[in-house]
Amino acid sequence: MPRLAPSARIDLHVHSTHSDGTQTPADVVGRARRAGLDVVALTDHDAVSGWQEADRAGQEQGVAVVPGLEMSCSAAGASVHLLGYFVDPDHADLRAELDRVRDSRDGRLRRMVERLASAGFSVSWEEVQAEAAAGASLGRPHIADVLVRRGRYPDRDAAFADVLHSSSPFHVAHYAPHPRRAVELVRAAGGAAVLAHPFASARGHAVPPEVLEDLVGAGLAGIEVEHRDHGPGDRERAAGLAARHGLLPTGSSDYHGAGKPNRLGEHTTPPRVLETLLEMTGGQLLGDSP
Ligand code: AMP
Ligand code: FE
Ligand code: FE
Ligand code: ZN
């Protein structure tokens, strides 16, 4: 079992062009190195296709890489994001579920593009697809990027505020499993599940208390505490839940490249927490050994 240095700097949640990050996995890993990180987890939405490139880049750049993903889930009308670490990417049920979510994402995004185009917005499905890596999981940020490129909005945030938010007439929902099922799938695939930014209410990610209890019962391993969408009260609450339920407290940047202001390593995870995740799963770090 690798022992991490007590001073190791670990960012457990970042995105690449395999979902809605704007930089390739190799680019993100290089930037992680330059940001002084020793370990970075690649956690694209509903996709594990970026791992190989991140592994290679980590070996070249001297960065350890945690293989991860962020599953889009839905419970009691709320959008819930569940991080999975060290899963077997070939686990049949997990793969089937991720394929189903990505297919549904494509269909819903096409419909959103149609609605926008009918209303006079200059955007096509081909352009939206071209915003991400082949086989990536596509989302609203890719529509935003086309509209920003066209000069319609200054940045993603403005596009979300105007037409892409979830109560917009242009919005179409996609299939998403209940987070309990996602926890079960992550565990069945040999991984550990961590609830992402549970109190990020401004982005519609406030997890109802009964859902959290349900996930703890299903074997949730951890909860994101240090995250920029958590205010001081949210962090206290998340840390309190971690202590009460024996959950591992994590911290991360939720970096999306140029898609969000989040900076790599702006929040980090204590080395003992990652060591526990490694021990629980028997997982292996990719990239360089720390
Ligand atoms: P989707 O997965 O298609 O439902 O889109 C949700 C994604 O959009 C999330 O993963 C966020 O990273 C991103 N997102 C949500 N709101 C904003 C915003 N205001 N600015 C930039 N990105 C956002
Ligand atoms: Fe995202
Ligand atoms: Fe998220
Ligand atoms: Zn994320």
PDB file of C-alpha atoms and ligand atoms in Angstrom:
ATOM      1  CA  MET A   1       0.000   0.000   0.000  1.00  0.00           C
ATOM      2  CA  PRO A   2       1.557   3.328  -0.989  1.00  0.00           C
ATOM      3  CA  ARG A   3       2.114   5.679   1.906  1.00  0.00           C
ATOM      4  CA  LEU A   4       1.461   9.267   1.002  1.00  0.00           C
ATOM      5  CA  ALA A   5       3.681  11.996   2.404  1.00  0.00           C
ATOM      6  CA  PRO A   6       1.845  13.953   5.130  1.00  0.00           C
ATOM      7  CA  SER A   7       2.512  17.075   3.051  1.00  0.00           C
ATOM      8  CA  ALA A   8       1.053  15.598  -0.187  1.00  0.00           C
ATOM      9  CA  ARG A   9      -1.305  17.991  -1.967  1.00  0.00           C
ATOM     10  CA  ILE A  10      -4.351  16.154  -3.303  1.00  0.00           C
ATOM     11  CA  ASP A  11      -7.222  17.520  -5.430  1.00  0.00           C
ATOM     12  CA  LEU A  12      -9.943  14.842  -5.664  1.00  0.00           C
ATOM     13  CA  HIS A  13     -12.348  16.290  -8.260  1.00  0.00           C
ATOM     14  CA  VAL A  14     -11.432  17.765 -11.676  1.00  0.00           C
ATOM     15  CA  HIS A  15     -12.945  17.705 -15.183  1.00  0.00           C
ATOM     16  CA  SER A  16     -11.479  17.431 -18.687  1.00  0.00           C
ATOM     17  CA  THR A  17     -12.727  17.465 -22.308  1.00  0.00           C
ATOM     18  CA  HIS A  18     -14.143  13.980 -21.609  1.00  0.00           C
ATOM     19  CA  SER A  19     -17.030  15.906 -20.023  1.00  0.00           C
ATOM     20  CA  ASP A  20     -17.441  19.656 -19.529  1.00  0.00           C
ATOM     21  CA  GLY A  21     -13.856  20.664 -18.727  1.00  0.00           C
ATOM     22  CA  THR A  22     -12.205  22.717 -21.473  1.00  0.00           C
ATOM     23  CA  GLN A  23      -8.742  21.074 -21.303  1.00  0.00           C
ATOM     24  CA  THR A  24      -7.603  17.579 -22.277  1.00  0.00           C
ATOM     25  CA  PRO A  25      -6.714  15.103 -19.496  1.00  0.00           C
ATOM     26  CA  ALA A  26      -2.984  15.482 -20.339  1.00  0.00           C
ATOM     27  CA  ASP A  27      -3.242  19.269 -20.171  1.00  0.00           C
ATOM     28  CA  VAL A  28      -5.081  19.138 -16.833  1.00  0.00           C
ATOM     29  CA  VAL A  29      -2.442  16.805 -15.364  1.00  0.00           C
ATOM     30  CA  GLY A  30       0.377  19.119 -16.535  1.00  0.00           C
ATOM     31  CA  ARG A  31      -1.395  22.078 -14.976  1.00  0.00           C
ATOM     32  CA  ALA A  32      -1.901  20.106 -11.749  1.00  0.00           C
ATOM     33  CA  ARG A  33       1.876  19.598 -11.585  1.00  0.00           C
ATOM     34  CA  ARG A  34       2.483  23.318 -12.116  1.00  0.00           C
ATOM     35  CA  ALA A  35      -0.127  24.139  -9.447  1.00  0.00           C
ATOM     36  CA  GLY A  36       2.009  22.143  -6.982  1.00  0.00           C
ATOM     37  CA  LEU A  37      -0.322  19.143  -6.721  1.00  0.00           C
ATOM     38  CA  ASP A  38       1.070  15.648  -6.062  1.00  0.00           C
ATOM     39  CA  VAL A  39      -2.192  13.806  -6.725  1.00  0.00           C
ATOM     40  CA  VAL A  40      -5.171  14.699  -8.892  1.00  0.00           C
ATOM     41  CA  ALA A  41      -8.408  12.739  -9.432  1.00  0.00           C
ATOM     42  CA  LEU A  42      -9.935  12.863 -12.923  1.00  0.00           C
ATOM     43  CA  THR A  43     -13.699  12.817 -12.303  1.00  0.00           C
ATOM     44  CA  ASP A  44     -15.501  13.535 -15.551  1.00  0.00           C
ATOM     45  CA  HIS A  45     -19.304  13.499 -15.520  1.00  0.00           C
ATOM     46  CA  ASP A  46     -20.574   9.977 -16.355  1.00  0.00           C
ATOM     47  CA  ALA A  47     -17.347   9.073 -18.211  1.00  0.00           C
ATOM     48  CA  VAL A  48     -14.123   7.139 -17.565  1.00  0.00           C
ATOM     49  CA  SER A  49     -12.740   7.558 -21.102  1.00  0.00           C
ATOM     50  CA  GLY A  50     -10.117  10.116 -20.021  1.00  0.00           C
ATOM     51  CA  TRP A  51      -8.259   7.812 -17.604  1.00  0.00           C
ATOM     52  CA  GLN A  52      -5.766   6.362 -20.094  1.00  0.00           C
ATOM     53  CA  GLU A  53      -4.518   9.732 -21.259  1.00  0.00           C
ATOM     54  CA  ALA A  54      -4.329  11.012 -17.663  1.00  0.00           C
ATOM     55  CA  ASP A  55      -2.356   7.898 -16.653  1.00  0.00           C
ATOM     56  CA  ARG A  56       0.242   8.463 -19.393  1.00  0.00           C
ATOM     57  CA  ALA A  57       0.500  12.179 -18.659  1.00  0.00           C
ATOM     58  CA  GLY A  58       0.872  11.470 -14.939  1.00  0.00           C
ATOM     59  CA  GLN A  59       3.803   9.146 -15.593  1.00  0.00           C
ATOM     60  CA  GLU A  60       5.485  11.749 -17.806  1.00  0.00           C
ATOM     61  CA  GLN A  61       4.782  14.719 -15.542  1.00  0.00           C
ATOM     62  CA  GLY A  62       5.355  13.097 -12.147  1.00  0.00           C
ATOM     63  CA  VAL A  63       1.766  13.351 -10.922  1.00  0.00           C
ATOM     64  CA  ALA A  64      -0.244  10.525  -9.336  1.00  0.00           C
ATOM     65  CA  VAL A  65      -3.753  10.180 -10.778  1.00  0.00           C
ATOM     66  CA  VAL A  66      -6.831   8.844  -8.979  1.00  0.00           C
ATOM     67  CA  PRO A  67      -9.227   7.206 -11.478  1.00  0.00           C
ATOM     68  CA  GLY A  68     -12.669   8.616 -10.778  1.00  0.00           C
ATOM     69  CA  LEU A  69     -15.971   9.769 -12.200  1.00  0.00           C
ATOM     70  CA  GLU A  70     -18.874  11.989 -11.157  1.00  0.00           C
ATOM     71  CA  MET A  71     -22.252  10.321 -11.685  1.00  0.00           C
ATOM     72  CA  SER A  72     -25.252  12.543 -12.449  1.00  0.00           C
ATOM     73  CA  CYS A  73     -28.142  11.420 -10.239  1.00  0.00           C
ATOM     74  CA  SER A  74     -31.599  12.586  -9.334  1.00  0.00           C
ATOM     75  CA  ALA A  75     -33.569  12.197  -6.094  1.00  0.00           C
ATOM     76  CA  ALA A  76     -36.749  13.841  -4.871  1.00  0.00           C
ATOM     77  CA  GLY A  77     -36.540  16.366  -7.700  1.00  0.00           C
ATOM     78  CA  ALA A  78     -32.990  17.386  -6.748  1.00  0.00           C
ATOM     79  CA  SER A  79     -29.905  16.950  -8.908  1.00  0.00           C
ATOM     80  CA  VAL A  80     -27.313  14.964  -6.932  1.00  0.00           C
ATOM     81  CA  HIS A  81     -23.703  14.362  -7.990  1.00  0.00           C
ATOM     82  CA  LEU A  82     -21.917  11.262  -6.752  1.00  0.00           C
ATOM     83  CA  LEU A  83     -18.153  10.809  -7.061  1.00  0.00           C
ATOM     84  CA  GLY A  84     -16.869   7.262  -7.568  1.00  0.00           C
ATOM     85  CA  TYR A  85     -13.199   6.395  -7.044  1.00  0.00           C
ATOM     86  CA  PHE A  86     -11.197   3.307  -8.095  1.00  0.00           C
ATOM     87  CA  VAL A  87     -14.119   1.588  -9.845  1.00  0.00           C
ATOM     88  CA  ASP A  88     -13.497  -1.225 -12.326  1.00  0.00           C
ATOM     89  CA  PRO A  89     -14.245   0.583 -15.615  1.00  0.00           C
ATOM     90  CA  ASP A  90     -15.212  -2.737 -17.232  1.00  0.00           C
ATOM     91  CA  HIS A  91     -17.871  -3.649 -14.663  1.00  0.00           C
ATOM     92  CA  ALA A  92     -20.855  -4.560 -16.874  1.00  0.00           C
ATOM     93  CA  ASP A  93     -23.669  -2.971 -14.842  1.00  0.00           C
ATOM     94  CA  LEU A  94     -21.748   0.248 -14.237  1.00  0.00           C
ATOM     95  CA  ARG A  95     -20.820   0.503 -17.921  1.00  0.00           C
ATOM     96  CA  ALA A  96     -24.423  -0.088 -18.973  1.00  0.00           C
ATOM     97  CA  GLU A  97     -25.650   2.632 -16.629  1.00  0.00           C
ATOM     98  CA  LEU A  98     -23.036   5.139 -17.840  1.00  0.00           C
ATOM     99  CA  ASP A  99     -23.882   4.335 -21.487  1.00  0.00           C
ATOM    100  CA  ARG A 100     -27.549   4.879 -20.726  1.00  0.00           C
ATOM    101  CA  VAL A 101     -26.893   8.264 -19.098  1.00  0.00           C
ATOM    102  CA  ARG A 102     -24.612   9.448 -21.919  1.00  0.00           C
ATOM    103  CA  ASP A 103     -27.138   8.366 -24.578  1.00  0.00           C
ATOM    104  CA  SER A 104     -29.881  10.206 -22.750  1.00  0.00           C
ATOM    105  CA  ARG A 105     -27.608  13.265 -22.417  1.00  0.00           C
ATOM    106  CA  ASP A 106     -27.077  13.296 -26.208  1.00  0.00           C
ATOM    107  CA  GLY A 107     -30.818  13.049 -26.942  1.00  0.00           C
ATOM    108  CA  ARG A 108     -31.767  15.779 -24.483  1.00  0.00           C
ATOM    109  CA  LEU A 109     -28.998  18.085 -25.695  1.00  0.00           C
ATOM    110  CA  ARG A 110     -30.129  17.666 -29.301  1.00  0.00           C
ATOM    111  CA  ARG A 111     -33.621  18.695 -28.236  1.00  0.00           C
ATOM    112  CA  MET A 112     -32.272  21.702 -26.365  1.00  0.00           C
ATOM    113  CA  VAL A 113     -30.300  22.718 -29.474  1.00  0.00           C
ATOM    114  CA  GLU A 114     -33.478  22.376 -31.591  1.00  0.00           C
ATOM    115  CA  ARG A 115     -35.459  24.550 -29.191  1.00  0.00           C
ATOM    116  CA  LEU A 116     -32.748  27.202 -29.147  1.00  0.00           C
ATOM    117  CA  ALA A 117     -32.284  27.139 -32.929  1.00  0.00           C
ATOM    118  CA  SER A 118     -36.071  27.506 -33.426  1.00  0.00           C
ATOM    119  CA  ALA A 119     -35.952  30.599 -31.238  1.00  0.00           C
ATOM    120  CA  GLY A 120     -33.231  32.113 -33.417  1.00  0.00           C
ATOM    121  CA  PHE A 121     -30.082  31.154 -31.499  1.00  0.00           C
ATOM    122  CA  SER A 122     -27.162  30.367 -33.775  1.00  0.00           C
ATOM    123  CA  VAL A 123     -26.236  26.838 -32.655  1.00  0.00           C
ATOM    124  CA  SER A 124     -26.192  23.387 -34.289  1.00  0.00           C
ATOM    125  CA  TRP A 125     -25.819  19.859 -32.905  1.00  0.00           C
ATOM    126  CA  GLU A 126     -22.604  19.355 -34.936  1.00  0.00           C
ATOM    127  CA  GLU A 127     -20.985  22.417 -33.375  1.00  0.00           C
ATOM    128  CA  VAL A 128     -22.013  21.306 -29.884  1.00  0.00           C
ATOM    129  CA  GLN A 129     -20.497  17.842 -30.421  1.00  0.00           C
ATOM    130  CA  ALA A 130     -17.265  19.412 -31.646  1.00  0.00           C
ATOM    131  CA  GLU A 131     -16.787  21.141 -28.260  1.00  0.00           C
ATOM    132  CA  ALA A 132     -15.757  17.931 -26.455  1.00  0.00           C
ATOM    133  CA  ALA A 133     -13.555  14.869 -27.001  1.00  0.00           C
ATOM    134  CA  ALA A 134     -15.027  11.990 -29.029  1.00  0.00           C
ATOM    135  CA  GLY A 135     -17.214   9.823 -26.809  1.00  0.00           C
ATOM    136  CA  ALA A 136     -17.269  12.450 -24.052  1.00  0.00           C
ATOM    137  CA  SER A 137     -20.382  13.016 -22.010  1.00  0.00           C
ATOM    138  CA  LEU A 138     -22.027  16.101 -23.469  1.00  0.00           C
ATOM    139  CA  GLY A 139     -23.877  18.672 -21.382  1.00  0.00           C
ATOM    140  CA  ARG A 140     -25.310  22.152 -21.292  1.00  0.00           C
ATOM    141  CA  PRO A 141     -21.830  23.728 -20.935  1.00  0.00           C
ATOM    142  CA  HIS A 142     -21.065  22.596 -24.500  1.00  0.00           C
ATOM    143  CA  ILE A 143     -24.058  24.563 -25.800  1.00  0.00           C
ATOM    144  CA  ALA A 144     -22.860  27.494 -23.689  1.00  0.00           C
ATOM    145  CA  ASP A 145     -19.403  27.286 -25.291  1.00  0.00           C
ATOM    146  CA  VAL A 146     -20.871  27.560 -28.810  1.00  0.00           C
ATOM    147  CA  LEU A 147     -22.995  30.562 -27.793  1.00  0.00           C
ATOM    148  CA  VAL A 148     -19.962  32.204 -26.152  1.00  0.00           C
ATOM    149  CA  ARG A 149     -17.866  31.606 -29.269  1.00  0.00           C
ATOM    150  CA  ARG A 150     -20.620  33.276 -31.309  1.00  0.00           C
ATOM    151  CA  GLY A 151     -20.454  36.311 -29.027  1.00  0.00           C
ATOM    152  CA  ARG A 152     -24.000  35.764 -27.716  1.00  0.00           C
ATOM    153  CA  TYR A 153     -22.770  35.602 -24.095  1.00  0.00           C
ATOM    154  CA  PRO A 154     -19.499  36.604 -22.380  1.00  0.00           C
ATOM    155  CA  ASP A 155     -19.106  33.266 -20.558  1.00  0.00           C
ATOM    156  CA  ARG A 156     -20.808  29.995 -19.581  1.00  0.00           C
ATOM    157  CA  ASP A 157     -22.250  31.515 -16.453  1.00  0.00           C
ATOM    158  CA  ALA A 158     -24.161  34.161 -18.448  1.00  0.00           C
ATOM    159  CA  ALA A 159     -25.509  31.504 -20.838  1.00  0.00           C
ATOM    160  CA  PHE A 160     -26.718  29.413 -17.888  1.00  0.00           C
ATOM    161  CA  ALA A 161     -28.315  32.421 -16.194  1.00  0.00           C
ATOM    162  CA  ASP A 162     -30.234  33.330 -19.366  1.00  0.00           C
ATOM    163  CA  VAL A 163     -31.266  30.169 -21.250  1.00  0.00           C
ATOM    164  CA  LEU A 164     -29.591  27.021 -19.878  1.00  0.00           C
ATOM    165  CA  HIS A 165     -30.768  26.930 -16.252  1.00  0.00           C
ATOM    166  CA  SER A 166     -33.034  24.067 -15.253  1.00  0.00           C
ATOM    167  CA  SER A 167     -36.284  26.058 -15.203  1.00  0.00           C
ATOM    168  CA  SER A 168     -35.658  27.653 -18.614  1.00  0.00           C
ATOM    169  CA  PRO A 169     -38.183  26.865 -21.386  1.00  0.00           C
ATOM    170  CA  PHE A 170     -35.208  25.578 -23.410  1.00  0.00           C
ATOM    171  CA  HIS A 171     -34.231  23.043 -20.756  1.00  0.00           C
ATOM    172  CA  VAL A 172     -34.755  19.315 -21.255  1.00  0.00           C
ATOM    173  CA  ALA A 173     -33.915  16.836 -18.491  1.00  0.00           C
ATOM    174  CA  HIS A 174     -31.876  13.663 -19.101  1.00  0.00           C
ATOM    175  CA  TYR A 175     -32.164  10.233 -17.493  1.00  0.00           C
ATOM    176  CA  ALA A 176     -30.282  10.028 -14.198  1.00  0.00           C
ATOM    177  CA  PRO A 177     -30.324   7.172 -11.682  1.00  0.00           C
ATOM    178  CA  HIS A 178     -31.264   7.561  -8.038  1.00  0.00           C
ATOM    179  CA  PRO A 179     -28.042   8.210  -6.092  1.00  0.00           C
ATOM    180  CA  ARG A 180     -28.676   5.076  -4.018  1.00  0.00           C
ATOM    181  CA  ARG A 181     -28.360   3.031  -7.200  1.00  0.00           C
ATOM    182  CA  ALA A 182     -25.190   4.944  -8.094  1.00  0.00           C
ATOM    183  CA  VAL A 183     -23.657   4.164  -4.681  1.00  0.00           C
ATOM    184  CA  GLU A 184     -24.565   0.496  -5.164  1.00  0.00           C
ATOM    185  CA  LEU A 185     -23.048   0.428  -8.664  1.00  0.00           C
ATOM    186  CA  VAL A 186     -19.832   2.138  -7.547  1.00  0.00           C
ATOM    187  CA  ARG A 187     -19.483  -0.372  -4.704  1.00  0.00           C
ATOM    188  CA  ALA A 188     -20.358  -3.336  -6.940  1.00  0.00           C
ATOM    189  CA  ALA A 189     -17.587  -2.156  -9.292  1.00  0.00           C
ATOM    190  CA  GLY A 190     -15.117  -2.226  -6.377  1.00  0.00           C
ATOM    191  CA  GLY A 191     -15.007   1.519  -5.830  1.00  0.00           C
ATOM    192  CA  ALA A 192     -15.756   4.014  -3.077  1.00  0.00           C
ATOM    193  CA  ALA A 193     -18.574   6.568  -3.324  1.00  0.00           C
ATOM    194  CA  VAL A 194     -18.292  10.171  -2.139  1.00  0.00           C
ATOM    195  CA  LEU A 195     -21.186  12.649  -2.215  1.00  0.00           C
ATOM    196  CA  ALA A 196     -20.133  15.743  -4.228  1.00  0.00           C
ATOM    197  CA  HIS A 197     -20.885  19.308  -2.995  1.00  0.00           C
ATOM    198  CA  PRO A 198     -24.087  18.264  -1.118  1.00  0.00           C
ATOM    199  CA  PHE A 199     -24.994  21.796  -0.046  1.00  0.00           C
ATOM    200  CA  ALA A 200     -24.246  23.700  -3.262  1.00  0.00           C
ATOM    201  CA  SER A 201     -27.802  25.063  -3.215  1.00  0.00           C
ATOM    202  CA  ALA A 202     -27.131  27.919  -5.668  1.00  0.00           C
ATOM    203  CA  ARG A 203     -26.587  25.275  -8.364  1.00  0.00           C
ATOM    204  CA  GLY A 204     -29.603  23.205  -7.312  1.00  0.00           C
ATOM    205  CA  HIS A 205     -27.512  20.546  -5.586  1.00  0.00           C
ATOM    206  CA  ALA A 206     -28.956  20.690  -2.055  1.00  0.00           C
ATOM    207  CA  VAL A 207     -29.298  17.039  -1.030  1.00  0.00           C
ATOM    208  CA  PRO A 208     -32.430  16.394   1.092  1.00  0.00           C
ATOM    209  CA  PRO A 209     -31.581  14.932   4.560  1.00  0.00           C
ATOM    210  CA  GLU A 210     -33.580  11.725   3.986  1.00  0.00           C
ATOM    211  CA  VAL A 211     -31.626  11.093   0.771  1.00  0.00           C
ATOM    212  CA  LEU A 212     -28.359  11.479   2.645  1.00  0.00           C
ATOM    213  CA  GLU A 213     -29.493   8.970   5.297  1.00  0.00           C
ATOM    214  CA  ASP A 214     -30.453   6.583   2.498  1.00  0.00           C
ATOM    215  CA  LEU A 215     -26.994   6.893   0.896  1.00  0.00           C
ATOM    216  CA  VAL A 216     -25.248   6.324   4.216  1.00  0.00           C
ATOM    217  CA  GLY A 217     -27.312   3.147   4.556  1.00  0.00           C
ATOM    218  CA  ALA A 218     -26.225   2.087   1.058  1.00  0.00           C
ATOM    219  CA  GLY A 219     -22.543   2.358   1.993  1.00  0.00           C
ATOM    220  CA  LEU A 220     -21.523   5.908   1.111  1.00  0.00           C
ATOM    221  CA  ALA A 221     -17.818   6.310   1.998  1.00  0.00           C
ATOM    222  CA  GLY A 222     -17.359  10.062   2.058  1.00  0.00           C
ATOM    223  CA  ILE A 223     -18.716  13.557   1.633  1.00  0.00           C
ATOM    224  CA  GLU A 224     -17.192  16.618  -0.027  1.00  0.00           C
ATOM    225  CA  VAL A 225     -16.715  19.284   2.636  1.00  0.00           C
ATOM    226  CA  GLU A 226     -14.211  21.758   1.192  1.00  0.00           C
ATOM    227  CA  HIS A 227     -15.704  23.047  -2.080  1.00  0.00           C
ATOM    228  CA  ARG A 228     -16.153  26.595  -3.374  1.00  0.00           C
ATOM    229  CA  ASP A 229     -19.933  26.224  -3.660  1.00  0.00           C
ATOM    230  CA  HIS A 230     -20.091  25.557   0.109  1.00  0.00           C
ATOM    231  CA  GLY A 231     -20.262  28.594   2.404  1.00  0.00           C
ATOM    232  CA  PRO A 232     -18.785  28.394   5.921  1.00  0.00           C
ATOM    233  CA  GLY A 233     -22.106  27.098   7.323  1.00  0.00           C
ATOM    234  CA  ASP A 234     -22.323  24.417   4.621  1.00  0.00           C
ATOM    235  CA  ARG A 235     -18.795  23.212   5.424  1.00  0.00           C
ATOM    236  CA  GLU A 236     -19.611  23.015   9.116  1.00  0.00           C
ATOM    237  CA  ARG A 237     -22.750  21.043   8.345  1.00  0.00           C
ATOM    238  CA  ALA A 238     -20.929  18.666   5.965  1.00  0.00           C
ATOM    239  CA  ALA A 239     -18.096  18.152   8.479  1.00  0.00           C
ATOM    240  CA  GLY A 240     -20.697  17.472  11.188  1.00  0.00           C
ATOM    241  CA  LEU A 241     -22.394  14.840   9.010  1.00  0.00           C
ATOM    242  CA  ALA A 242     -19.018  13.259   8.249  1.00  0.00           C
ATOM    243  CA  ALA A 243     -18.259  12.982  11.971  1.00  0.00           C
ATOM    244  CA  ARG A 244     -21.746  11.692  12.851  1.00  0.00           C
ATOM    245  CA  HIS A 245     -21.899   9.038  10.126  1.00  0.00           C
ATOM    246  CA  GLY A 246     -18.227   8.090   9.945  1.00  0.00           C
ATOM    247  CA  LEU A 247     -17.842   9.506   6.425  1.00  0.00           C
ATOM    248  CA  LEU A 248     -14.493  10.596   4.978  1.00  0.00           C
ATOM    249  CA  PRO A 249     -14.309  14.386   4.523  1.00  0.00           C
ATOM    250  CA  THR A 250     -12.849  15.387   1.147  1.00  0.00           C
ATOM    251  CA  GLY A 251     -11.903  18.674  -0.500  1.00  0.00           C
ATOM    252  CA  SER A 252     -11.466  19.605  -4.141  1.00  0.00           C
ATOM    253  CA  SER A 253     -11.426  22.325  -6.762  1.00  0.00           C
ATOM    254  CA  ASP A 254     -14.068  20.885  -9.149  1.00  0.00           C
ATOM    255  CA  TYR A 255     -11.816  22.410 -11.838  1.00  0.00           C
ATOM    256  CA  HIS A 256     -13.409  22.860 -15.304  1.00  0.00           C
ATOM    257  CA  GLY A 257     -10.547  24.629 -17.138  1.00  0.00           C
ATOM    258  CA  ALA A 258     -11.781  27.901 -18.656  1.00  0.00           C
ATOM    259  CA  GLY A 259     -15.404  26.855 -18.044  1.00  0.00           C
ATOM    260  CA  LYS A 260     -15.483  28.044 -14.428  1.00  0.00           C
ATOM    261  CA  PRO A 261     -13.304  30.288 -12.247  1.00  0.00           C
ATOM    262  CA  ASN A 262     -12.320  27.324 -10.008  1.00  0.00           C
ATOM    263  CA  ARG A 263      -8.510  26.985  -9.657  1.00  0.00           C
ATOM    264  CA  LEU A 264      -6.696  23.636  -9.425  1.00  0.00           C
ATOM    265  CA  GLY A 265      -5.828  22.828  -5.805  1.00  0.00           C
ATOM    266  CA  GLU A 266      -7.971  25.619  -4.347  1.00  0.00           C
ATOM    267  CA  HIS A 267      -9.226  22.988  -1.893  1.00  0.00           C
ATOM    268  CA  THR A 268      -7.484  19.732  -1.091  1.00  0.00           C
ATOM    269  CA  THR A 269      -8.037  16.383   0.608  1.00  0.00           C
ATOM    270  CA  PRO A 270      -5.914  15.196   3.585  1.00  0.00           C
ATOM    271  CA  PRO A 271      -3.509  12.344   2.629  1.00  0.00           C
ATOM    272  CA  ARG A 272      -4.982  10.049   5.319  1.00  0.00           C
ATOM    273  CA  VAL A 273      -8.373  10.318   3.621  1.00  0.00           C
ATOM    274  CA  LEU A 274      -6.976   9.149   0.270  1.00  0.00           C
ATOM    275  CA  GLU A 275      -5.065   6.376   2.047  1.00  0.00           C
ATOM    276  CA  THR A 276      -8.339   5.160   3.554  1.00  0.00           C
ATOM    277  CA  LEU A 277     -10.032   5.236   0.122  1.00  0.00           C
ATOM    278  CA  LEU A 278      -7.138   3.165  -1.269  1.00  0.00           C
ATOM    279  CA  GLU A 279      -7.370   0.673   1.610  1.00  0.00           C
ATOM    280  CA  MET A 280     -11.170   0.359   1.370  1.00  0.00           C
ATOM    281  CA  THR A 281     -11.088  -0.404  -2.348  1.00  0.00           C
ATOM    282  CA  GLY A 282      -7.705  -2.065  -2.828  1.00  0.00           C
ATOM    283  CA  GLY A 283      -7.444   0.447  -5.680  1.00  0.00           C
ATOM    284  CA  GLN A 284      -4.318   1.545  -7.518  1.00  0.00           C
ATOM    285  CA  LEU A 285      -3.183   5.042  -8.347  1.00  0.00           C
ATOM    286  CA  LEU A 286      -2.485   5.726 -12.023  1.00  0.00           C
ATOM    287  CA  GLY A 287       0.284   7.998 -13.311  1.00  0.00           C
ATOM    288  CA  ASP A 288       3.421   8.456 -11.216  1.00  0.00           C
ATOM    289  CA  SER A 289       3.810   6.842  -7.782  1.00  0.00           C
ATOM    290  CA  PRO A 290       3.529   9.523  -5.091  1.00  0.00           C
TER     291      PRO A 290
HETATM  292  P1  AMP B   1     -25.698  19.150 -17.467  1.00  0.00           P
HETATM  293  O1  AMP B   1     -24.760  18.088 -16.980  1.00  0.00           O
HETATM  294  O2  AMP B   1     -25.840  19.171 -18.922  1.00  0.00           O
HETATM  295  O3  AMP B   1     -27.031  19.119 -16.771  1.00  0.00           O
HETATM  296  O4  AMP B   1     -25.039  20.550 -17.074  1.00  0.00           O
HETATM  297  C1  AMP B   1     -24.614  20.758 -15.738  1.00  0.00           C
HETATM  298  C2  AMP B   1     -23.142  21.148 -15.713  1.00  0.00           C
HETATM  299  O5  AMP B   1     -23.037  22.476 -16.087  1.00  0.00           O
HETATM  300  C3  AMP B   1     -22.508  21.014 -14.347  1.00  0.00           C
HETATM  301  O6  AMP B   1     -21.645  19.926 -14.331  1.00  0.00           O
HETATM  302  C4  AMP B   1     -21.707  22.263 -14.145  1.00  0.00           C
HETATM  303  O7  AMP B   1     -20.319  21.985 -14.222  1.00  0.00           O
HETATM  304  C5  AMP B   1     -22.059  23.151 -15.306  1.00  0.00           C
HETATM  305  N1  AMP B   1     -22.663  24.403 -14.838  1.00  0.00           N
HETATM  306  C6  AMP B   1     -23.816  24.551 -14.160  1.00  0.00           C
HETATM  307  N2  AMP B   1     -24.077  25.855 -13.935  1.00  0.00           N
HETATM  308  C7  AMP B   1     -23.035  26.538 -14.469  1.00  0.00           C
HETATM  309  C8  AMP B   1     -22.705  27.930 -14.541  1.00  0.00           C
HETATM  310  N3  AMP B   1     -23.508  28.860 -14.042  1.00  0.00           N
HETATM  311  N4  AMP B   1     -21.542  28.275 -15.157  1.00  0.00           N
HETATM  312  C9  AMP B   1     -20.742  27.333 -15.684  1.00  0.00           C
HETATM  313  N5  AMP B   1     -20.997  26.013 -15.642  1.00  0.00           N
HETATM  314  C10 AMP B   1     -22.137  25.628 -15.040  1.00  0.00           C
HETATM  315 FE    FE B   2     -19.518  20.112 -14.701  1.00  0.00          FE
HETATM  316 FE    FE B   3     -20.746  18.315  -9.647  1.00  0.00          FE
HETATM  317 ZN    ZN B   4     -17.723  18.258 -10.824  1.00  0.00          ZN
END
